[in-house]
Short mmCIF file of C-alpha atoms and ligand atoms in Angstrom, two decimals:
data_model
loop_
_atom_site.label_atom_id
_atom_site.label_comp_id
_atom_site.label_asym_id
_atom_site.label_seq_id
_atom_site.Cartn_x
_atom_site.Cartn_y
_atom_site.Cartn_z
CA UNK G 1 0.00 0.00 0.00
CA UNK G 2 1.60 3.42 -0.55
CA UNK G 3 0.96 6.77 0.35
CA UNK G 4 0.24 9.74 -2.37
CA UNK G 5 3.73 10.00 -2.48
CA UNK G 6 4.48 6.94 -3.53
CA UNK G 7 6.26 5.77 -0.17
CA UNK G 8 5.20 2.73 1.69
CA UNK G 9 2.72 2.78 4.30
CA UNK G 10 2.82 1.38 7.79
CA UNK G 11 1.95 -1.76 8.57
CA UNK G 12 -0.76 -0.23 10.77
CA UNK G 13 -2.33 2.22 8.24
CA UNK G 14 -2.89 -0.79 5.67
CA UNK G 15 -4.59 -2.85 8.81
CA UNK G 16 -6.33 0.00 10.16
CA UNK G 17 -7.71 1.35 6.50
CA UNK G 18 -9.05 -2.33 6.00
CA UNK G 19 -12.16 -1.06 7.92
CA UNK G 20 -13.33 1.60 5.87
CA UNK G 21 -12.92 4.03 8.38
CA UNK G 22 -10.12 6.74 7.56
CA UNK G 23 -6.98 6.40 10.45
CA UNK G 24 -7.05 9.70 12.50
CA UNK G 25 -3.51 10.77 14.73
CA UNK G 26 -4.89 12.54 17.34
CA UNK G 27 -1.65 15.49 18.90
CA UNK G 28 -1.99 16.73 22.23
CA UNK G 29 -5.39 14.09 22.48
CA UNK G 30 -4.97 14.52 26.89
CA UNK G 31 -5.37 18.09 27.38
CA UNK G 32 -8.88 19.90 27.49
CA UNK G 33 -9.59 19.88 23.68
CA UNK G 34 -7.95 16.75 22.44
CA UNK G 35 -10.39 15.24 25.29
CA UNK G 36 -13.17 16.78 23.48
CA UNK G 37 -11.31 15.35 19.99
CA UNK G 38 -11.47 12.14 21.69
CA UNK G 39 -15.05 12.11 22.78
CA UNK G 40 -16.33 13.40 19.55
CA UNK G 41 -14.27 10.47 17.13
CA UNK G 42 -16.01 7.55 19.32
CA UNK G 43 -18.67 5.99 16.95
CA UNK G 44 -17.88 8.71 14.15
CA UNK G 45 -19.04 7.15 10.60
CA UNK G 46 -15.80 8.18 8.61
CA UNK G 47 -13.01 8.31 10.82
CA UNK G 48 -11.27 5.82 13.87
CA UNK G 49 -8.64 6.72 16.30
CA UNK G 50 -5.05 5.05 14.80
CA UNK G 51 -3.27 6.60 17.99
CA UNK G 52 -2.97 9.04 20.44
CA UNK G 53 0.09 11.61 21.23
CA UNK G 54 1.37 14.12 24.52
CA UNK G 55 4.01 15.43 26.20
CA UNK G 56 7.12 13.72 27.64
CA UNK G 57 4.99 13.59 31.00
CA UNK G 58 2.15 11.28 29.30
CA UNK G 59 4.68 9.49 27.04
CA UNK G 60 4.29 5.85 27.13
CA UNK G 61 1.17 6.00 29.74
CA UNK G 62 -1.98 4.35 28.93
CA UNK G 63 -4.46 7.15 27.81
CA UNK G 64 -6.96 6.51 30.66
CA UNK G 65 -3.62 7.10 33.07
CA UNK G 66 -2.02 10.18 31.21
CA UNK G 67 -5.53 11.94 30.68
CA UNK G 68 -6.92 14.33 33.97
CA UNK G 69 -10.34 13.07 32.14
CA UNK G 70 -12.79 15.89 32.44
CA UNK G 71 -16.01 15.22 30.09
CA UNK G 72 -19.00 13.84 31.83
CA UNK G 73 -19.17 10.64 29.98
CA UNK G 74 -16.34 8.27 30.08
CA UNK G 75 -13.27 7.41 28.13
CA UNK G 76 -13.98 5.31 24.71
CA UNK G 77 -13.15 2.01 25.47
CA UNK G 78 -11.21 2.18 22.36
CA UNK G 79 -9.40 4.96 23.41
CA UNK G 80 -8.86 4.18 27.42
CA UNK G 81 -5.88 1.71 27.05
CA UNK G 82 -3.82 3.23 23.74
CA UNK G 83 -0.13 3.99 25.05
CA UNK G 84 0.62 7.79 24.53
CA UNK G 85 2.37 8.50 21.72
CA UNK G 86 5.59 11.23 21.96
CA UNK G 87 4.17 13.67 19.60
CA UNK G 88 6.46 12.67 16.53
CA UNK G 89 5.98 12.67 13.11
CA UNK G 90 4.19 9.75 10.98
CA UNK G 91 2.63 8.56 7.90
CA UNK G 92 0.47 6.49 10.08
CA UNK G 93 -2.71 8.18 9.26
CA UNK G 94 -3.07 10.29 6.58
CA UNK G 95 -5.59 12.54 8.68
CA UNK G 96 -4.01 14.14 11.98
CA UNK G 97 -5.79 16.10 14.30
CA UNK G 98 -4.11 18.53 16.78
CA UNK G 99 -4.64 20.23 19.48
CA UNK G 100 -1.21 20.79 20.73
CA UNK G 101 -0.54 23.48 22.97
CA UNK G 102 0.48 26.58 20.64
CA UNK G 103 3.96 26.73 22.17
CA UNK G 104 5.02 23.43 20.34
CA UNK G 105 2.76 23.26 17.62
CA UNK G 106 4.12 24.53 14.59
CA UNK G 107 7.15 22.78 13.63
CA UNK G 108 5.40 19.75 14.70
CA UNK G 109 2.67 20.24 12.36
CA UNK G 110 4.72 21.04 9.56
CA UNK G 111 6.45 17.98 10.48
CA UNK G 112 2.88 15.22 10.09
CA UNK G 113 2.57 17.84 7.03
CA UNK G 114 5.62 16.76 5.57
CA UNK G 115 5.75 13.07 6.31
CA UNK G 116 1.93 12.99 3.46
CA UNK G 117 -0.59 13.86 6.65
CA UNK G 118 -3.51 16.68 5.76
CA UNK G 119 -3.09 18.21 9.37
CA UNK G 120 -6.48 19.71 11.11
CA UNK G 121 -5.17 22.17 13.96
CA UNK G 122 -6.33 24.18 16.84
CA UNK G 123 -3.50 25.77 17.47
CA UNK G 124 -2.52 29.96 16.51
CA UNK G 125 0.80 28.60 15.16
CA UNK G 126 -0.18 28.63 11.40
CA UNK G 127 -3.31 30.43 11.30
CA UNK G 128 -2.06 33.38 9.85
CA UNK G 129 0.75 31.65 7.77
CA UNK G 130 -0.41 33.20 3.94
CA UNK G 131 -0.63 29.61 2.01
CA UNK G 132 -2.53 28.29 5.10
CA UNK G 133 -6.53 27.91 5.23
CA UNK G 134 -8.04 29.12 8.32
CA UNK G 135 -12.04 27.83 7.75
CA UNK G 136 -15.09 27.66 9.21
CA UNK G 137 -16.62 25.03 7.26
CA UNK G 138 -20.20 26.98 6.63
CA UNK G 139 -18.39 30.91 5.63
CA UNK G 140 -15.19 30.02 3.90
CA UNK G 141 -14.88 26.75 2.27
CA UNK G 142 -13.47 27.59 -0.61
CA UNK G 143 -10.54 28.83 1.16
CA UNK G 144 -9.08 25.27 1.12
CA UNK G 145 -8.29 25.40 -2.32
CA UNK G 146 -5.05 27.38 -0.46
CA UNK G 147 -4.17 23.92 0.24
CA UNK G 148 -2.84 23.46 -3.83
CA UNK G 149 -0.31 26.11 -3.15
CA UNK G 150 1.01 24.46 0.13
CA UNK G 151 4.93 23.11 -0.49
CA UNK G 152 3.87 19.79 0.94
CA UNK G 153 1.09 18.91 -0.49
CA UNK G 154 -1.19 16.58 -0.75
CA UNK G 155 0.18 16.83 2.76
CA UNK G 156 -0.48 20.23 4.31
CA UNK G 157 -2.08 21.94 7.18
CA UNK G 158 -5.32 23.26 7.67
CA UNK G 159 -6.38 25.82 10.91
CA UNK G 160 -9.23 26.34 13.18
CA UNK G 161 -10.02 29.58 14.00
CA UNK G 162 -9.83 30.78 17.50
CA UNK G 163 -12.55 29.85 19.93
CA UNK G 164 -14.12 33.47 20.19
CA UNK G 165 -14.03 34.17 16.19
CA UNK G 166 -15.61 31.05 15.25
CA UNK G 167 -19.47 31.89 16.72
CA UNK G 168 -18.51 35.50 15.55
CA UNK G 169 -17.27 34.84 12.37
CA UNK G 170 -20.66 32.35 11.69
CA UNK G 171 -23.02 35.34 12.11
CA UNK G 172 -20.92 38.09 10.65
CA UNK G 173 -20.70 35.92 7.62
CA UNK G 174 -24.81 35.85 6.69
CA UNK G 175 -24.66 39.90 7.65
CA UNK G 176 -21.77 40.67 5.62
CA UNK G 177 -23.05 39.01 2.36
CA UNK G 178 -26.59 40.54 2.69
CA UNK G 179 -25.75 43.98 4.04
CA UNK G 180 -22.24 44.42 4.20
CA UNK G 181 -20.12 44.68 7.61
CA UNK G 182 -18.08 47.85 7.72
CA UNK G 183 -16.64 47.66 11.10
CA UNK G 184 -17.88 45.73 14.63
CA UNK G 185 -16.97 45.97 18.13
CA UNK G 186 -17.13 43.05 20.77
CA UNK G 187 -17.09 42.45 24.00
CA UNK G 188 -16.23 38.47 25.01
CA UNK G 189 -17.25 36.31 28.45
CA UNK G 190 -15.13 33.51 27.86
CA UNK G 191 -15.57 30.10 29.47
CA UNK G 192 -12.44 28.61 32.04
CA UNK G 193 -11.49 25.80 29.65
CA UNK G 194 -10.94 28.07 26.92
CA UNK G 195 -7.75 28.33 29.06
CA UNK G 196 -6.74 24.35 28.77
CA UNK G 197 -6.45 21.63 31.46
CA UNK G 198 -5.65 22.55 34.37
CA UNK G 199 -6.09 26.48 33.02
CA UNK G 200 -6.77 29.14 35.48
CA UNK G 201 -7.05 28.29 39.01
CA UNK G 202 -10.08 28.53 41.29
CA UNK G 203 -8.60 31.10 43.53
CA UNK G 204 -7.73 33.60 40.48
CA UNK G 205 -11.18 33.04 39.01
CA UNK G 206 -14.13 32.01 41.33
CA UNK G 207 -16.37 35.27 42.42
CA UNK G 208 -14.48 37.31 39.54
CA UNK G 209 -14.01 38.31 36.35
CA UNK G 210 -10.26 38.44 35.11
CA UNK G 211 -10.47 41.79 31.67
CA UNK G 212 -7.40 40.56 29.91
CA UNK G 213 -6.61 36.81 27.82
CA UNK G 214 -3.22 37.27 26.46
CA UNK G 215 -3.53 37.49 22.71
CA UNK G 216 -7.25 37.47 22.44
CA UNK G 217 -8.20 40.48 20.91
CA UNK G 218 -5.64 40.41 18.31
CA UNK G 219 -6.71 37.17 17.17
CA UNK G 220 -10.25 38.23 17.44
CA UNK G 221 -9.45 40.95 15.37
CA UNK G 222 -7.24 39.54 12.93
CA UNK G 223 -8.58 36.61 12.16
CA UNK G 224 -12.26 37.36 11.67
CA UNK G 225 -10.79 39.55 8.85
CA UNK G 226 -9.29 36.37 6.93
CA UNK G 227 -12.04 33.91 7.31
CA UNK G 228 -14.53 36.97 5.68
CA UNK G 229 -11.63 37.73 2.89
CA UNK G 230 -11.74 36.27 -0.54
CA UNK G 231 -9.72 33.83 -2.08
CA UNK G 232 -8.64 34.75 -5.61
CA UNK G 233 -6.50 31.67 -6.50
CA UNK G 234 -3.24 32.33 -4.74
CA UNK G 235 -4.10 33.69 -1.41
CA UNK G 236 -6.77 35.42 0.52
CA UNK G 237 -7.31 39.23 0.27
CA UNK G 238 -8.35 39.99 3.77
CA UNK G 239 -11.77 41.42 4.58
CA UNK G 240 -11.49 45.53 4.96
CA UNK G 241 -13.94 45.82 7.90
CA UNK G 242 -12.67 46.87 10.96
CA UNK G 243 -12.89 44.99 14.50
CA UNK G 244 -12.58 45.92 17.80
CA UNK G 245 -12.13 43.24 20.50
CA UNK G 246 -13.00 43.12 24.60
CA UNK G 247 -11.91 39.95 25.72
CA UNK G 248 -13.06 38.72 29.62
CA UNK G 249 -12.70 35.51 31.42
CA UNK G 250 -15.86 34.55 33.29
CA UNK G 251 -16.21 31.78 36.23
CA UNK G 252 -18.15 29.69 33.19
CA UNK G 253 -16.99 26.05 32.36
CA UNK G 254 -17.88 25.54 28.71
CA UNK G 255 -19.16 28.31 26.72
CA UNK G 256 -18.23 32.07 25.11
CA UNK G 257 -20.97 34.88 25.00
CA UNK G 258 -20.30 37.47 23.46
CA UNK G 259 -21.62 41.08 22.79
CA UNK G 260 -21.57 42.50 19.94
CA UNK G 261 -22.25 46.04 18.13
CA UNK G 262 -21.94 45.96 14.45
CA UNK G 263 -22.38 48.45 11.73
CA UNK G 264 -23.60 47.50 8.14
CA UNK G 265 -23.50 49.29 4.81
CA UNK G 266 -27.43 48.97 4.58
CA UNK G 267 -29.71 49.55 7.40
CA UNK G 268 -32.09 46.52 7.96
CA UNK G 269 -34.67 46.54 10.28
CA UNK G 270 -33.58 44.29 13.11
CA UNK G 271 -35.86 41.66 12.56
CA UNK G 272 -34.63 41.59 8.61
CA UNK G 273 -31.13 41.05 10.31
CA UNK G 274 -32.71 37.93 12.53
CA UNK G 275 -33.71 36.27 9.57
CA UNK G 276 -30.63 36.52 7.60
CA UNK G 277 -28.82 35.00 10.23
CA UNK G 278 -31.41 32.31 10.92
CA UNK G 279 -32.29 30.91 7.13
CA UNK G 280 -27.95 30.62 6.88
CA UNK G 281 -26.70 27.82 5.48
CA UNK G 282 -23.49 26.47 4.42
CA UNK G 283 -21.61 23.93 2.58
CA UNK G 284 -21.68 21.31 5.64
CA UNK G 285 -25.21 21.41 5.71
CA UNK G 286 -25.91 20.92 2.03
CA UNK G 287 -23.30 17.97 1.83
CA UNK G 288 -24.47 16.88 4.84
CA UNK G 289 -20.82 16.56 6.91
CA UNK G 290 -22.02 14.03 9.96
CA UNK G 291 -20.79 17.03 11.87
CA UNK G 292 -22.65 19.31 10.66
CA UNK G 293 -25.70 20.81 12.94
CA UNK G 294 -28.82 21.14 11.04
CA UNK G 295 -28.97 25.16 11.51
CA UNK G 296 -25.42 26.80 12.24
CA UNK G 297 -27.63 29.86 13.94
CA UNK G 298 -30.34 29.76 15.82
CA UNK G 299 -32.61 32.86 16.86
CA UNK G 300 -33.55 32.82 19.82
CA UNK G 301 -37.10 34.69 20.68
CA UNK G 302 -36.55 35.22 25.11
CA UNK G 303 -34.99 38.59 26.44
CA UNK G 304 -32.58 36.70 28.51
CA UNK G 305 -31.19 33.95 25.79
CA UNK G 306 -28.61 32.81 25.10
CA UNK G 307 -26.98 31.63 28.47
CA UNK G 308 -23.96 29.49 28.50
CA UNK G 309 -25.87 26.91 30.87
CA UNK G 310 -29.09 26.91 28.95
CA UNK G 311 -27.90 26.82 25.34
CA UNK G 312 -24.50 26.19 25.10
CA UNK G 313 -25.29 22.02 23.95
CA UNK G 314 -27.58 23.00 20.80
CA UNK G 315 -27.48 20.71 18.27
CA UNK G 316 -24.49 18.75 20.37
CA UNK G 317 -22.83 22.06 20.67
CA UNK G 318 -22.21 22.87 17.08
CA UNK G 319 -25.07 25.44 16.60
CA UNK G 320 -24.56 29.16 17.80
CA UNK G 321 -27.49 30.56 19.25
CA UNK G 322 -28.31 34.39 18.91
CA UNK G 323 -29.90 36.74 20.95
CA UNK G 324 -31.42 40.09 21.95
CA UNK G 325 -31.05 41.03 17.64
CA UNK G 326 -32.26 44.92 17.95
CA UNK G 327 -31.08 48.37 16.83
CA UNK G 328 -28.23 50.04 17.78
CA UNK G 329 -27.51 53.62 19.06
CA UNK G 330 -24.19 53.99 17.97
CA UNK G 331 -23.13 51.46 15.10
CA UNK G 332 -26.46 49.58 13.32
CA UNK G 333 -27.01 46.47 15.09
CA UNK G 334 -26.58 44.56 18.25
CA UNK G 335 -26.83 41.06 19.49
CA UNK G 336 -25.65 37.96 21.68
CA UNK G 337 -24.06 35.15 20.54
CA UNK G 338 -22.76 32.22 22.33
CA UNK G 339 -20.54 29.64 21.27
CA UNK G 340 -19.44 26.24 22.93
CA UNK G 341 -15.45 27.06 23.08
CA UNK G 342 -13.85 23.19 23.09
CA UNK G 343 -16.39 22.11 20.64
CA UNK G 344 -17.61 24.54 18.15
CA UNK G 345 -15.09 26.51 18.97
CA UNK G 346 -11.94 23.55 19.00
CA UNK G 347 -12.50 19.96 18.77
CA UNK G 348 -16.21 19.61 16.65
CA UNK G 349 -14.78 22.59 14.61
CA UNK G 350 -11.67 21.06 13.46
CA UNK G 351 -13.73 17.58 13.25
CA UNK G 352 -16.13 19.48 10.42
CA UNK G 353 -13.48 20.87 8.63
CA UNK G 354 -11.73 17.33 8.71
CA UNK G 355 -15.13 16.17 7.43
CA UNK G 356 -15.13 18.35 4.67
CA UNK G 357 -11.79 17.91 3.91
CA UNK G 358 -12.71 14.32 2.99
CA UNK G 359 -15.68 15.08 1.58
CA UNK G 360 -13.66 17.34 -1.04
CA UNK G 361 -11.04 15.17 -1.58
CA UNK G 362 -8.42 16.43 0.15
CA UNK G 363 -7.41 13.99 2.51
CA UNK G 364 -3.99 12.04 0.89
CA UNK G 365 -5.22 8.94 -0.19
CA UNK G 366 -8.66 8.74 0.17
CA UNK G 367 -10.54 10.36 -2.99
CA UNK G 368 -14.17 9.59 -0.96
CA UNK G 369 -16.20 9.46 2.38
CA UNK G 370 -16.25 5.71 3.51
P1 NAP L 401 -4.27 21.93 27.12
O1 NAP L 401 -5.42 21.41 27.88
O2 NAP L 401 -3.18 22.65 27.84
O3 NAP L 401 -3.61 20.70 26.27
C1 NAP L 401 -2.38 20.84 25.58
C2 NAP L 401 -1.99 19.53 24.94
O4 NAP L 401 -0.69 19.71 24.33
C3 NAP L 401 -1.86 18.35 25.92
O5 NAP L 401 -2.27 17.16 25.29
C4 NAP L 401 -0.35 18.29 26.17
O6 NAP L 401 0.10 16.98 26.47
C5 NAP L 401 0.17 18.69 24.81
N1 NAP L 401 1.54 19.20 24.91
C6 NAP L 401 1.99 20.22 25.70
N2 NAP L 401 3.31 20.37 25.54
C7 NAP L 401 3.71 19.44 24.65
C8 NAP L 401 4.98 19.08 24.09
N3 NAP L 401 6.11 19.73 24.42
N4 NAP L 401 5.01 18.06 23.20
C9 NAP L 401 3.89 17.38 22.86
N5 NAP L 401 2.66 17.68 23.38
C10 NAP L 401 2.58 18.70 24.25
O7 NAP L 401 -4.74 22.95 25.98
P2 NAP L 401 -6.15 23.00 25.19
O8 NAP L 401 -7.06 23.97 25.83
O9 NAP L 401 -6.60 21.60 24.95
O10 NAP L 401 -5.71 23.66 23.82
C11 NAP L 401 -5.04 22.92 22.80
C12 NAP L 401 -4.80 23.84 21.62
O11 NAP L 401 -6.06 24.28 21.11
C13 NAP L 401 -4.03 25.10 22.00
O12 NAP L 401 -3.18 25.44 20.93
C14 NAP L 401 -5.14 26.13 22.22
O13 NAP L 401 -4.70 27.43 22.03
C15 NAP L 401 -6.15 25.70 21.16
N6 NAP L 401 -7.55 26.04 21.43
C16 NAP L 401 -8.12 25.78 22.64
C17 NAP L 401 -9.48 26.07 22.82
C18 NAP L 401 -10.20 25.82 24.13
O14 NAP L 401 -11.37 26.23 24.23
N7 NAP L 401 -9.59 25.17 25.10
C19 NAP L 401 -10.23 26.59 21.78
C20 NAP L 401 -9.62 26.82 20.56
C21 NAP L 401 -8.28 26.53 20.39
P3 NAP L 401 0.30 16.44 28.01
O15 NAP L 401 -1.07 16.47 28.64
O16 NAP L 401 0.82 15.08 27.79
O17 NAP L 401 1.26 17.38 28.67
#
């Protein structure tokens, strides 16, 4: 069996690609989001775990052992007894998904890149990298065509957007197509494990509210302008509105809300707005990705919605539901949104782009969905 580029496979990817299923390496799978990676791959139609990687400290540790397990239902069996990988690079699995801890993630990932893998990441490393797709599956798509100018292709790497730009680039994205977004501002109340495993600790965050993530608002900023820019061929021509970011950490477990002011080029009525963003639909949904949630945004009617306890698990926590849609005194428009941080946000994001990776053919190897 060989690999696009005409080396020999593993042993273990021609066993494990016997069943169908596409082999998926799983970087940094014991910290808060590859937990959620983890959680999300057990039972998935396309894809099966091939193995698991970590640090030195999980390195050779079963995975039930090496992860501080912290969903509320319990480790795949398939999962609990895989030895932890050191996080080294492999034609194993021609799909890898990471979510290693930014500090060590890019040459890694340009490493799995190299050795033939399409690489799905959470991590800032590469986001902004030119020849590098940063996607939301349902607003820019298309931008994965940036994958054909990649050097090590059909490896390459493909980014997530930051937890707080995802739910804000998925309603910007209806807005900005039917009225055109000049410039936004936003303020964020961002959940605890947005801040990893263990993250911040309970005597820095209970009964307070800590005004400053390091890095946050630049991402926020900058990145929202490259998932709304166009793709001409060659690279992406940024977006020209302007953002400006307020980024909080909240005594919340799962879950960013965020506020957010926004001024068009047309003036809708509010309730024009609400329906733009509720009838929006994306590619995901028409191919039907098995990630995919049946509405990315849902409207929601109450004064008081959405709340992170309350609405944060629509449609399994991929959906986004909006809020208090009304008029604005200074800009055109305001509104809620909330967005589940390690799964729309991280781990079910990067699974939906990995999904539609393989739906357009752009996993090495594999030219359709099992
Ligand atoms: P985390 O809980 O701190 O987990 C980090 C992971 O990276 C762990 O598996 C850790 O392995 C591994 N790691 C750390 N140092 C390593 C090294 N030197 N070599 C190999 N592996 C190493 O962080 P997280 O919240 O899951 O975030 C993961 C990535 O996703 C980060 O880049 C983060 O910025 C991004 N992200 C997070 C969120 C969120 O809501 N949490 C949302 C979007 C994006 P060990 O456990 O073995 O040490």
């Amino acid at each position: 069996m060989f690999s696009p580029q005409g080396r020999q496979l593993t042993d273990v990817a021609a066993r494990t690609l016997t069943d169908g299923l596409v082999p998926v390496g799983v970087l940094g799978a014991t910290g808060s989001v590859g937990q959620r990676m983890v959680g999300l791959l057990e039972g998935h139609p396309w894809f099966r775990v091939a193995y698991v990687t970590g640090s030195e400290r999980s390195r050779g540790l079963p995975y039930r052992e090496a992860a501080r397990w912290a969903q509320s239902r319990p480790i795949p069996p398939g999962v609990a007894d895989m030895e932890v990988r050191a996080t080294r690079a492999t034609d194993e699995a021609p799909l890898v998904l990471s979510a290693l801890d930014a500090a060590v993630a890019g040459p890694v990932e340009t490493a799995f890149a190299q050795a033939g893998a399409l690489v799905v990441s959470n991590a800032r490393s590469h986001r902004m990298d030119p020849a590098v797709p940063l996607v939301v599956p349902e607003v820019n798509p298309d931008h994965l065509g940036l994958l054909d100018t990649q050097p090590t292709r059909p490896g390459g790497i493909v980014t997530n957007p930051n937890c707080s730009t995802i739910g804000l680039a998925l309603t910007l994205a209806p807005l900005h197509r039917a009225f055109g977004v000049r410039r936004l501002h936003v303020v964020t109340l961002q959940a605890v494990s947005g801040a990893g495993i263990p993250g911040v600790s309970s005597m820095e965050i209970l009964d307070n509210v800590i005004p400053f993530i390091g890095g946050e608002e630049e991402k926020m900023e900058r990145e929202t302008r490259k998932i709304l820019g166009v793709f001409g061929g060659e690279g992406i021509e940024p977006a020209s509105l302007e953002v400006s970011a307020q980024c909080n950490r909240v005594p919340v477990i799962d879950g960013h809300l965020a506020c957010v002011s926004v001024e068009l080029e047309e003036e809708p009525e509010p309730e024009e707005a609400a329906r733009v963003m509720a009838d929006f639909r994306g590619r995901p949904q028409r191919l039907g990705l098995p990630s995919a949630p049946r509405r990315p945004l849902h409207v929601l009617e109450a004064d008081d919605a959405p709340q992170p306890r309350l609405h944060r698990d629509l449609e399994g926590g991929m959906a986004v539901p909006v809020g208090r849609v009304r008029g604005c005194p200074l800009l055109t428009l305001r509104f809620v949104l909330l967005s589940h941080n390690t799964l729309r946000g991280a781990a079910g994001g990067s699974l939906l782009t990995a999904e539609l990776a393989l739906a357009e053919g752009r996993v090495p190897g594999r030219s359709e969905v099992p």
